[in-house]
Coordinates of C-alpha atoms and ligand atoms in Angstrom, one line a residue:
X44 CA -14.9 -11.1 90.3
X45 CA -13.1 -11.7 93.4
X46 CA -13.2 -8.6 96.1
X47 CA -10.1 -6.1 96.0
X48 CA -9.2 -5.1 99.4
X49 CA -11.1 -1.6 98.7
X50 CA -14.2 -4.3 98.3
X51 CA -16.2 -4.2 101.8
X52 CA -16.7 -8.0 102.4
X53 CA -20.6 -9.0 101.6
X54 CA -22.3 -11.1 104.7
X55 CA -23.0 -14.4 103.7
X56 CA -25.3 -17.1 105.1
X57 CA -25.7 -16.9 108.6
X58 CA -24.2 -13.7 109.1
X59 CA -26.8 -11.7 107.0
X60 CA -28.2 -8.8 108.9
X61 CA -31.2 -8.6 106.5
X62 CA -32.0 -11.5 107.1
X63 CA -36.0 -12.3 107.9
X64 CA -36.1 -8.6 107.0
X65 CA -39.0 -7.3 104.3
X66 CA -37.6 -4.9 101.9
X67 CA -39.5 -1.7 100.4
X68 CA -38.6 0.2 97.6
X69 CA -35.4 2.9 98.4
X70 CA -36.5 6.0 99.4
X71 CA -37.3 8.2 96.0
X72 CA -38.0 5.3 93.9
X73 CA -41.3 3.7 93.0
X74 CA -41.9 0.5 91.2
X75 CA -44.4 1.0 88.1
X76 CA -47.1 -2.1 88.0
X77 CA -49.7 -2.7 85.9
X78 CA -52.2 -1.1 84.9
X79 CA -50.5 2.2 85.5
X80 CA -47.3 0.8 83.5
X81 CA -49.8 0.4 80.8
X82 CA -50.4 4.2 80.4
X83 CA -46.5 4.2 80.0
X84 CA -46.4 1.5 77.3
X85 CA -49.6 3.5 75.4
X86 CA -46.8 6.7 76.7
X87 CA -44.2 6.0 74.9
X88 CA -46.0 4.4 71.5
X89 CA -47.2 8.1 71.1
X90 CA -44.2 9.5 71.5
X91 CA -42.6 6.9 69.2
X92 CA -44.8 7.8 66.5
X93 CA -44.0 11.3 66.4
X94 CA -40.0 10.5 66.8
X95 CA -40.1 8.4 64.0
X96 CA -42.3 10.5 62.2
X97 CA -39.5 13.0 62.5
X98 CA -36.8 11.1 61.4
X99 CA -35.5 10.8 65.1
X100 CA -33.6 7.0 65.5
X101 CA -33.6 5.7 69.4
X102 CA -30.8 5.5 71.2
X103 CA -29.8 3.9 74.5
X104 CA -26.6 4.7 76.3
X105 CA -25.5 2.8 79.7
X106 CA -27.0 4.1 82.8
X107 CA -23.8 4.4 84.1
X108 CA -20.6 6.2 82.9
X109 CA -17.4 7.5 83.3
X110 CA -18.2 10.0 86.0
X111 CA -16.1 12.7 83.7
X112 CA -19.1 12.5 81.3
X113 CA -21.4 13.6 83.6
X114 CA -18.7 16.8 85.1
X115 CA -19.2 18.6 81.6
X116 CA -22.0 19.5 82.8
X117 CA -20.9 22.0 84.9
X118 CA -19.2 21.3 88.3
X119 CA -21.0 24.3 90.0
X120 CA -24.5 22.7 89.3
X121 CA -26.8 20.9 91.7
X122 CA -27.3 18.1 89.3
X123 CA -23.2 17.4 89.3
X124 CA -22.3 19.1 92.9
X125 CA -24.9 17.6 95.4
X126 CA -26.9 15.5 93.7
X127 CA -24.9 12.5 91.4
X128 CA -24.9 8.7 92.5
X129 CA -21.2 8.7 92.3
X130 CA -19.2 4.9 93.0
X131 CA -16.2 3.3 92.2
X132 CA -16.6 -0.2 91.2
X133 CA -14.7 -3.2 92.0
X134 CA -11.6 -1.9 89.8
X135 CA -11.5 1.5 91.5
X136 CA -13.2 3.2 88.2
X137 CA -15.0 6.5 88.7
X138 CA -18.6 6.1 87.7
X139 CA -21.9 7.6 88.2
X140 CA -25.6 6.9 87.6
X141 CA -26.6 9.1 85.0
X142 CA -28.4 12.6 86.2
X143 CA -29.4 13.3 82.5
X144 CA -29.3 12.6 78.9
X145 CA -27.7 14.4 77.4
X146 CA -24.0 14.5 78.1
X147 CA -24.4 10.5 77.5
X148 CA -25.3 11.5 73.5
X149 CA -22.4 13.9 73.2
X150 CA -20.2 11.4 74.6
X151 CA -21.7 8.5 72.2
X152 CA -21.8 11.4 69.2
X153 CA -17.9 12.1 70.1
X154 CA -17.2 8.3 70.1
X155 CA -18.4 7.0 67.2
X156 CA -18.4 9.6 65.3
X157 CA -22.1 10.0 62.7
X158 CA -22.8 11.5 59.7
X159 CA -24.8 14.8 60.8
X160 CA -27.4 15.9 61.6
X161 CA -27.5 13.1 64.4
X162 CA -31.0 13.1 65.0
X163 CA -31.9 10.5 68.3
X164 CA -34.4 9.9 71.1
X165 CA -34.0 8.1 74.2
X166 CA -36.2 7.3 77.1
X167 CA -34.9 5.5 80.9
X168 CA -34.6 6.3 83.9
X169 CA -32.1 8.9 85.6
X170 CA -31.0 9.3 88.6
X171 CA -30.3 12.7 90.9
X172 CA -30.0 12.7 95.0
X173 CA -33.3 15.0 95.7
X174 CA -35.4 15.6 98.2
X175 CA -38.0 13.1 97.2
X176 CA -42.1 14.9 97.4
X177 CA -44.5 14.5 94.1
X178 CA -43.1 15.3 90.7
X179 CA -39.7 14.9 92.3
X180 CA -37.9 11.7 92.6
X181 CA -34.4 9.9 93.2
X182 CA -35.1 7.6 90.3
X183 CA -36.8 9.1 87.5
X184 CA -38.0 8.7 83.9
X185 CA -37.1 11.0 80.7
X186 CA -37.9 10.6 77.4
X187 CA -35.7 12.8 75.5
X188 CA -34.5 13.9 71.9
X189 CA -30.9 15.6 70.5
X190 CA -30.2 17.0 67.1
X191 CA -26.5 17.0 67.1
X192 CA -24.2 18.8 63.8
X193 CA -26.5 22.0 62.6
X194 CA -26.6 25.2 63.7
X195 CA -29.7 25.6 61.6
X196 CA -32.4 27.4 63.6
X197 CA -34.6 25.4 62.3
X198 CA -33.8 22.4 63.7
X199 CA -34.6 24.5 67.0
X200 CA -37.8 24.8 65.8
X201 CA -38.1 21.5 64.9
X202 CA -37.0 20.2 68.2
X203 CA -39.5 22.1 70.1
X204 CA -42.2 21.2 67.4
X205 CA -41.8 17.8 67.9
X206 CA -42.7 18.3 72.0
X207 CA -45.7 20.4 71.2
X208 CA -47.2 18.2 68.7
X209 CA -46.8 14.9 71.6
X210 CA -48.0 17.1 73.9
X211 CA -51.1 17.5 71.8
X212 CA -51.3 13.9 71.2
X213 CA -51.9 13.2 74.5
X214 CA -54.6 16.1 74.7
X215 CA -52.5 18.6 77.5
X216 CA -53.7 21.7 76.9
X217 CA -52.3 24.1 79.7
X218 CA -48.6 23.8 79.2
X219 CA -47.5 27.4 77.8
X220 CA -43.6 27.5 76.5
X221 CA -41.7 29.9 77.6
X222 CA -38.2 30.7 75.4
X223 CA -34.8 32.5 76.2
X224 CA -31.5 32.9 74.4
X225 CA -28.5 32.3 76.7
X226 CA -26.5 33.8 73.6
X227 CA -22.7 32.9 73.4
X228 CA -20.1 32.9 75.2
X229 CA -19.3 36.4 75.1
X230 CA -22.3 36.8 75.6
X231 CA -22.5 35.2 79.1
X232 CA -19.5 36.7 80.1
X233 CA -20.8 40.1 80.0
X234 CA -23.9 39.0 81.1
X235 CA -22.4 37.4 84.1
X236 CA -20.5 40.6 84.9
X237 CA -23.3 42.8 84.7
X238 CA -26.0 40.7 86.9
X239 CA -23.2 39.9 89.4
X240 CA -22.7 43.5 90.2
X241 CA -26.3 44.1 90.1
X242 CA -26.9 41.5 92.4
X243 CA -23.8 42.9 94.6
X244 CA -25.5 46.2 95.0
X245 CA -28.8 44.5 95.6
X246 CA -27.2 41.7 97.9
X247 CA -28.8 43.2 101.3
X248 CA -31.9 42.6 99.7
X249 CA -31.5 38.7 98.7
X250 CA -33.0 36.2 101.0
X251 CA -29.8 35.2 103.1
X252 CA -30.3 31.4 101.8
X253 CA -29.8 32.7 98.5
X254 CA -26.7 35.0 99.1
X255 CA -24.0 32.6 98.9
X256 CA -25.3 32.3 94.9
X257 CA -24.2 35.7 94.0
X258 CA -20.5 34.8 93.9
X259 CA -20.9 31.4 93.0
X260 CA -23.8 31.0 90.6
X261 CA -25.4 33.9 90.1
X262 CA -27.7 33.0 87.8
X263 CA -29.3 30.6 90.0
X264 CA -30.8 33.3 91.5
X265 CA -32.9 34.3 88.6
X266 CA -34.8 31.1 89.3
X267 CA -35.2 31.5 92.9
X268 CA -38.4 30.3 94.2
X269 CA -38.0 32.7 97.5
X270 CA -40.2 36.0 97.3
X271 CA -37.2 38.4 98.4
X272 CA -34.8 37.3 96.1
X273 CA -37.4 36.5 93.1
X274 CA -38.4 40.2 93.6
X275 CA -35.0 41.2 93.0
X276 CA -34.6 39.1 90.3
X277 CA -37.3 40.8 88.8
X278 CA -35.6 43.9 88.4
X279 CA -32.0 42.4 87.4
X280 CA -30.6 43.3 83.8
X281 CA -32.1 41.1 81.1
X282 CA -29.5 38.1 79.4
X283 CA -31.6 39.3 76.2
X284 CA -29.9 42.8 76.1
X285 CA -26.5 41.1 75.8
X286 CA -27.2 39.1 72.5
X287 CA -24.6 39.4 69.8
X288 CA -25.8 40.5 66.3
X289 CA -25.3 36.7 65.3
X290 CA -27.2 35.3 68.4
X291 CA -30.0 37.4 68.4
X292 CA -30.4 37.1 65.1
X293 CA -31.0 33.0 65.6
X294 CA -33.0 34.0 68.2
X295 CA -35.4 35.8 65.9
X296 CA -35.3 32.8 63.3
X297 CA -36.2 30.5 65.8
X298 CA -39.2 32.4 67.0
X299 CA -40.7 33.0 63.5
X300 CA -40.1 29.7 63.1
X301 CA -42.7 28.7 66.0
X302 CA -45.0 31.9 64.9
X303 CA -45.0 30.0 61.8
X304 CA -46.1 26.9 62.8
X305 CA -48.4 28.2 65.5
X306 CA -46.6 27.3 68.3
X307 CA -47.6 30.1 71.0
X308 CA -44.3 30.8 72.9
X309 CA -43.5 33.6 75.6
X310 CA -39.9 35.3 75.5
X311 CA -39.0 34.5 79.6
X312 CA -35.5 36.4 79.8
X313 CA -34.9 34.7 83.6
X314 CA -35.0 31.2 82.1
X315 CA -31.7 30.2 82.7
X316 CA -32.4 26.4 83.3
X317 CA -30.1 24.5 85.8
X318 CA -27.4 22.8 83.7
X319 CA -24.3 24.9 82.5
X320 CA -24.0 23.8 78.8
X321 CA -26.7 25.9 77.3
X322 CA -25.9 28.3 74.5
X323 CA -28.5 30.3 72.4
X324 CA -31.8 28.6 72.8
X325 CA -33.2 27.5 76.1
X326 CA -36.9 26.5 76.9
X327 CA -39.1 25.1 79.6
X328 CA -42.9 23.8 78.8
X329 CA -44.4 24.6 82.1
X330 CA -47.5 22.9 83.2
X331 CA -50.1 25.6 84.4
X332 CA -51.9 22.8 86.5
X333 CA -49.1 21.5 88.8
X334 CA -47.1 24.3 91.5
X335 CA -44.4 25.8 90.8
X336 CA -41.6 23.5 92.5
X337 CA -42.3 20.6 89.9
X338 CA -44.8 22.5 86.8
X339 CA -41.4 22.3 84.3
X340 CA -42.5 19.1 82.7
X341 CA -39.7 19.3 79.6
X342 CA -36.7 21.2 79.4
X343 CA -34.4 22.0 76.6
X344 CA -32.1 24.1 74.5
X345 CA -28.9 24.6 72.7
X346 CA -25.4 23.1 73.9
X347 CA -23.0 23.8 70.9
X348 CA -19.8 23.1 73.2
X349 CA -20.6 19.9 74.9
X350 CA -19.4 17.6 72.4
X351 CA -16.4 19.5 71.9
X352 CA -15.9 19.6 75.7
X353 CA -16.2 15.6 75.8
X354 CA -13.2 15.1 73.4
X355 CA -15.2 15.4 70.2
X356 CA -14.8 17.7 67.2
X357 CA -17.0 21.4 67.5
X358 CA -20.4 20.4 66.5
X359 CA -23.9 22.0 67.6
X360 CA -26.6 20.6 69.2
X361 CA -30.0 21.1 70.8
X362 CA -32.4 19.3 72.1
X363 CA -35.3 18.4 75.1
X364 CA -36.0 16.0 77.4
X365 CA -39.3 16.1 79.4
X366 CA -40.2 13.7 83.1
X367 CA -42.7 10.8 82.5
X368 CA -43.8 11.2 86.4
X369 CA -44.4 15.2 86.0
X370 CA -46.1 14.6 82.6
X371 CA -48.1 12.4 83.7
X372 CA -49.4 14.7 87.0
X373 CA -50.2 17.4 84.6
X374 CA -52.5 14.7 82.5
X375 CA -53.6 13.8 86.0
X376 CA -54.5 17.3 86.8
X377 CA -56.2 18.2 83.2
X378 CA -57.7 14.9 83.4
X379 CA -56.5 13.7 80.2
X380 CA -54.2 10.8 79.0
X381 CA -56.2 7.6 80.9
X382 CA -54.9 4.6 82.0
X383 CA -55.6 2.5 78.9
X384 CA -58.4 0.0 79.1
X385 CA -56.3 -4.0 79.1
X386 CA -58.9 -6.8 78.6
X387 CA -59.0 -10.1 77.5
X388 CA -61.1 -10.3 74.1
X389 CA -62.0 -14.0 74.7
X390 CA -62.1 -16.0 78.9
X391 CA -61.7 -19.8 78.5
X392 CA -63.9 -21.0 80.9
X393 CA -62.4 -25.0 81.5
X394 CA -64.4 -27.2 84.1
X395 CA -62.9 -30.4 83.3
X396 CA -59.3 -30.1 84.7
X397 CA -57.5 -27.0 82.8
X398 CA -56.0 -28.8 80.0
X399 CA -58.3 -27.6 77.5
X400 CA -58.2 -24.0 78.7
X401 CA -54.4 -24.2 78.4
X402 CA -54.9 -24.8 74.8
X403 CA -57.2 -23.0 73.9
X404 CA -55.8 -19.7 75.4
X405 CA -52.5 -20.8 72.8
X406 CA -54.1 -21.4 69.9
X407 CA -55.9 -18.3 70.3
X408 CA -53.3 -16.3 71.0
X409 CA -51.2 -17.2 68.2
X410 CA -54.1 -16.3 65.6
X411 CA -54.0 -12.7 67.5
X412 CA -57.0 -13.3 69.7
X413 CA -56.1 -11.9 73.4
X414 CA -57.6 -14.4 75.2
X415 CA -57.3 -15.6 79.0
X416 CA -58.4 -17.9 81.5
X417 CA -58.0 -18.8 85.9
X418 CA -55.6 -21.1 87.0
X419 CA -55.9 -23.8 90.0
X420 CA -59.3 -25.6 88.8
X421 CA -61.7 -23.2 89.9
X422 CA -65.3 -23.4 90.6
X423 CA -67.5 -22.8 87.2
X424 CA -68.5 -19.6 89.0
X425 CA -65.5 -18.6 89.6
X426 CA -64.2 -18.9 86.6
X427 CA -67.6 -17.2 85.3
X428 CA -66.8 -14.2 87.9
X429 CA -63.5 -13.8 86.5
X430 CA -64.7 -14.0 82.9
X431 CA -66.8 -11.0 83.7
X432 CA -64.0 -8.8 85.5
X433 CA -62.0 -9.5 82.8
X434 CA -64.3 -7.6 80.2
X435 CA -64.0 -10.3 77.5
X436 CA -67.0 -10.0 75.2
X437 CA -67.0 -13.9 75.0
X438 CA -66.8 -16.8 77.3
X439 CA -65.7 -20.1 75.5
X440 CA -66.7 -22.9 78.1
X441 CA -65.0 -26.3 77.8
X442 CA -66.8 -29.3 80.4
X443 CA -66.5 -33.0 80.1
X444 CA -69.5 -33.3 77.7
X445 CA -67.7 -30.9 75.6
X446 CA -64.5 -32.7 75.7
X447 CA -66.1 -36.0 75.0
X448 CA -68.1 -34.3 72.1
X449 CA -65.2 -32.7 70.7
X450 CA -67.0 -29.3 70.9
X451 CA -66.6 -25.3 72.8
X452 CA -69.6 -23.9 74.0
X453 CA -69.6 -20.2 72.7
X454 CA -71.2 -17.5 75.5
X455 CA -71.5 -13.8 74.2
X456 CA -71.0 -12.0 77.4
X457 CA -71.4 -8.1 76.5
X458 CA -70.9 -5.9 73.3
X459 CA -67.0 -4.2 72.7
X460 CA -68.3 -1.0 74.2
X461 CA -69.4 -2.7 77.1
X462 CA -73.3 -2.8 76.7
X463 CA -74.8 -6.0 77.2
X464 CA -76.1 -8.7 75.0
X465 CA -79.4 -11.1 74.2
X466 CA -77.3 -13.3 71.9
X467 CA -78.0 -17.0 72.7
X468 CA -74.8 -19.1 73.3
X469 CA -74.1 -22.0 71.0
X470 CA -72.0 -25.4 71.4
X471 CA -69.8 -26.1 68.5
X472 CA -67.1 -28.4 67.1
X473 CA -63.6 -27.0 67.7
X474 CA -62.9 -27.0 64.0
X475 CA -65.8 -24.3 63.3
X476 CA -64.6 -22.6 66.5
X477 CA -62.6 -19.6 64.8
X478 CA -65.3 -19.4 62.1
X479 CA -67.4 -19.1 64.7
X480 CA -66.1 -16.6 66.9
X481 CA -65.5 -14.2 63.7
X482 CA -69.3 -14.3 63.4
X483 CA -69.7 -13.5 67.3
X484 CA -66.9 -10.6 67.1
X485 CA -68.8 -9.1 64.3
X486 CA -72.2 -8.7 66.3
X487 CA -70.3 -7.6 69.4
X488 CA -68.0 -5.2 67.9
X489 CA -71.4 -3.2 66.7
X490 CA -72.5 -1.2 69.1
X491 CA -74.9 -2.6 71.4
X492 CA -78.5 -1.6 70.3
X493 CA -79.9 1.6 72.0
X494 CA -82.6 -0.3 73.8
X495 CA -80.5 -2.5 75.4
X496 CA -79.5 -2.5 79.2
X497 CA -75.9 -0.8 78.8
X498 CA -74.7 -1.4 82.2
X499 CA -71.9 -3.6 82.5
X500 CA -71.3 -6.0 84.8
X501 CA -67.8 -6.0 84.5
Ligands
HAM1373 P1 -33.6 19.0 83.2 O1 -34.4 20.3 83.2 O2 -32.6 18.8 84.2 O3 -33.0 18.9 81.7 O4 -34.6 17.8 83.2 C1 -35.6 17.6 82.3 C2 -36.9 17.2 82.9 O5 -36.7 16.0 83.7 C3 -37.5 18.2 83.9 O6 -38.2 19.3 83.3 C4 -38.4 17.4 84.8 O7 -39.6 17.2 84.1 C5 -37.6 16.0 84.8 N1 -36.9 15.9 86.1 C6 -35.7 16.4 86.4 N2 -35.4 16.0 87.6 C7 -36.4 15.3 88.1 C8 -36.6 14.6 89.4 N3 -35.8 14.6 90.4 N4 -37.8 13.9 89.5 C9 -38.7 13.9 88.5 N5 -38.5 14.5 87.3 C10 -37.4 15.2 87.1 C11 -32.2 17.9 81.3 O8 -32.1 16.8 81.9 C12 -31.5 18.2 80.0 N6 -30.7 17.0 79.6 C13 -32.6 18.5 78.9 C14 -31.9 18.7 77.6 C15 -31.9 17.9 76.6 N7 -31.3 19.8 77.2 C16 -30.9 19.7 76.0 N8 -31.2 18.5 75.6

């Protein structure tokens, strides 16, 4: 596409200031590498599982939308107000990077219309303009879910069971959930007048930072971090006192729901969460290891106007969505949730040139071994050092007298579980090879014997 006249001109050749110039990652953004992107694959296989246990389908919106998506979710929020990638691309449209998921499924609910209940998950990255410090981050990862087209309170329950259970997949322990009913709108309204002028009478008492909130947002200030204001916060009338019949009455469901199915929960009548579309049920999983400016790991709740509010018909929804990063720094901090272990099963070990190892390392492959080998001709012992970093319980090791002979020499190298091994190595012709190694695997894969030396060289 050729550049509009709104379309600052890109340097070209010569003229590139970044020229010579080494780049970093942007400021708030990380790049995810092996092997820690491994404990994200193993991550999100778990999570999977209990999705699709669920009857939860995957869905992925754009990362970027029409920035009128993204203003549903309430103009007077941080995570519209101060913090949205906005841009206008080369046609002048109004976009944005995508702060959060779930105004992306309304809008995809609204335009193409399901049969209900829409039950989807998503996962990705979003994007808010932070401060950037741990378990905070420009760029960021979710992995969310949304029941969309029941009011059922069930479905609540079965939103928030579906965290909890993952959660114990992955063995966290201390992450207690903490529930709230933001009622309805009427409720809200009376709500909203009742703490304002609370917080009016109480303003000399605020922490000045926090004062301009009264007027504008005041319940922002229930969720103040600073002492003053969190002290009068503390004594502020209670959103719970303002339920409707009909609201507190799906409150109620919802929590027998969780007694139920022994989920522990804690009534929290300040958890007001920071995005305007909430209606009846809000929650937080906080983790008790992390502090207190980045312990809410997954938040969710009830939004039955958002659809309706991007151009689709009235339909209910509720839903979660919890940060990889801040998940992951709670498994950190309870020590659960490792990086997965990702080695080779078989090393092909080729002195005579690399053709062989090439393949070997196919074939082997394609029968479902995970097998691996060095590149650039390598010295036998470096090839045998890499063998043994790798972990594989078995070297095959192809030289010229094994190429003229038309045979692999097969070296156990350790046991599965690491412990080491007395079995003798044997040379044999590559059609017994696979016959061969199933033998080999067999030993291995039983546990070394208690008397043997367990420590691993690798
Ligand atoms: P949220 O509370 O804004 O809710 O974000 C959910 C989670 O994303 C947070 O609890 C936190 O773990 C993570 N998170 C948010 N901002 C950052 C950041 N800058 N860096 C690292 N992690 C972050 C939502 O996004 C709603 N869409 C949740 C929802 C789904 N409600 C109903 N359905």
């Amino acid at each position: 596409m050729s550049g509009t006249p709104s379309t600052p001109a890109r340097p070209s050749g010569g003229d590139d200031p970044t020229a010579g110039k080494s780049f970093r990652t942007p400021i708030g953004t990380h790049d995810l590498a092996p092997p820690e992107s491994g404990r994200w694959v193993a991550l999100l296989g778990t999570f999977i599982g209990a999705a699709d246990r669920a009857g939860f389908g995957y869905l992925q919106t754009p990362i970027f939308e029409d920035i009128g998506v993204f203003s549903r979710i309430g103009e007077g929020t941080d995570v519209v107000g101060k913090e949205m990638y906005e841009f206008a691309d080369r046609s002048d449209r109004r976009l944005a990077l995508r702060p959060e998921g779930t105004a992306s499924v309304c809008r995809a609910f609204a335009q193409h219309r399901p049969t209900t209940p829409w039950k989807v998950w998503y996962q990705g990255p979003f994007f808010r303009y932070e401060a950037p410090q741990a378990g905070r981050y420009r760029q960021f990862h979710q992995i969310g879910a949304e029941t969309l087209g029941t009011d059922d309170p069930d479905a609540d329950v079965e939103i928030i069971a579906l965290t909890a259970e993952f959660f114990g997949a992955i063995g966290l322990q201390r992450v207690p959930l903490l529930l709230n009913s933001m009622g309805d709108a009427d409720t809200r309204l009376a709500y909203g007048e009742a703490l304002t002028s609370y917080l009016q009478r109480r303003a000399d008492d605020v922490d000045p930072a926090d004062r301009d909130k009264i007027e504008r947002h005041p319940l922002r200030i229930l969720d103040s971090k600073r002492a003053a204001t969190a002290a009068v916060a503390a004594e502020a009338p209670q959103i719970t006192d303002f339920l409707s019949g009909e609201t507190a009455a799906h409150f109620e469901r919802v929590r027998a729901g969780l007694d139920a199915l022994g989920i522990e929960h804690a009534v929290e009548p300040k958890l007001v969460r920071g995005l305007d579309y909430y209606t009846r049920t809000t929650f937080e999983f906080r983790a008790a290891s992390l502090d207190a400016a980045q312990d809410t790991i997954c938040g969710g709740g009830r939004y039955n106007g958002l659809v309706e509010a991007l151009g689709g018909p009235p339909t209910p929804g509720i839903g979660f969505a919890l940060g990889i990063e801040r998940l992951l720094l709670a498994c950190d901090a309870e020590g659960v949730f490792d990086v997965p272990a990702q080695r080779a099963e078989v090393w092909v070990i080729d002195t005579a040139g690399g053709a062989a190892a090439r393949d070997l390392t196919h074939q082997l492959r394609s029968v479902g071994v995970r097998a691996d080998r060095a590149f650039d001709d390598r010295s036998i012992r470096a090839q045998m050092r890499a063998a043994d970093r790798s972990g594989a319980e078995i070297a095959l090791i192809v030289g010229t007298d094994e190429i003229d002979a038309g045979t692999v020499t097969v070296r156990p190298l350790r046991h599965a579980d690491g412990g080491s091994t007395d079995m003798p190595q044997q040379t044999v012709p590559r059609s017994e090879l696979l016959g061969t190694l199933r033998t080999v695997f067999d030993v291995l894969n039983a546990p070394a014997p208690a008397s043997g030396d367990s420590s691993n060289p690798a």
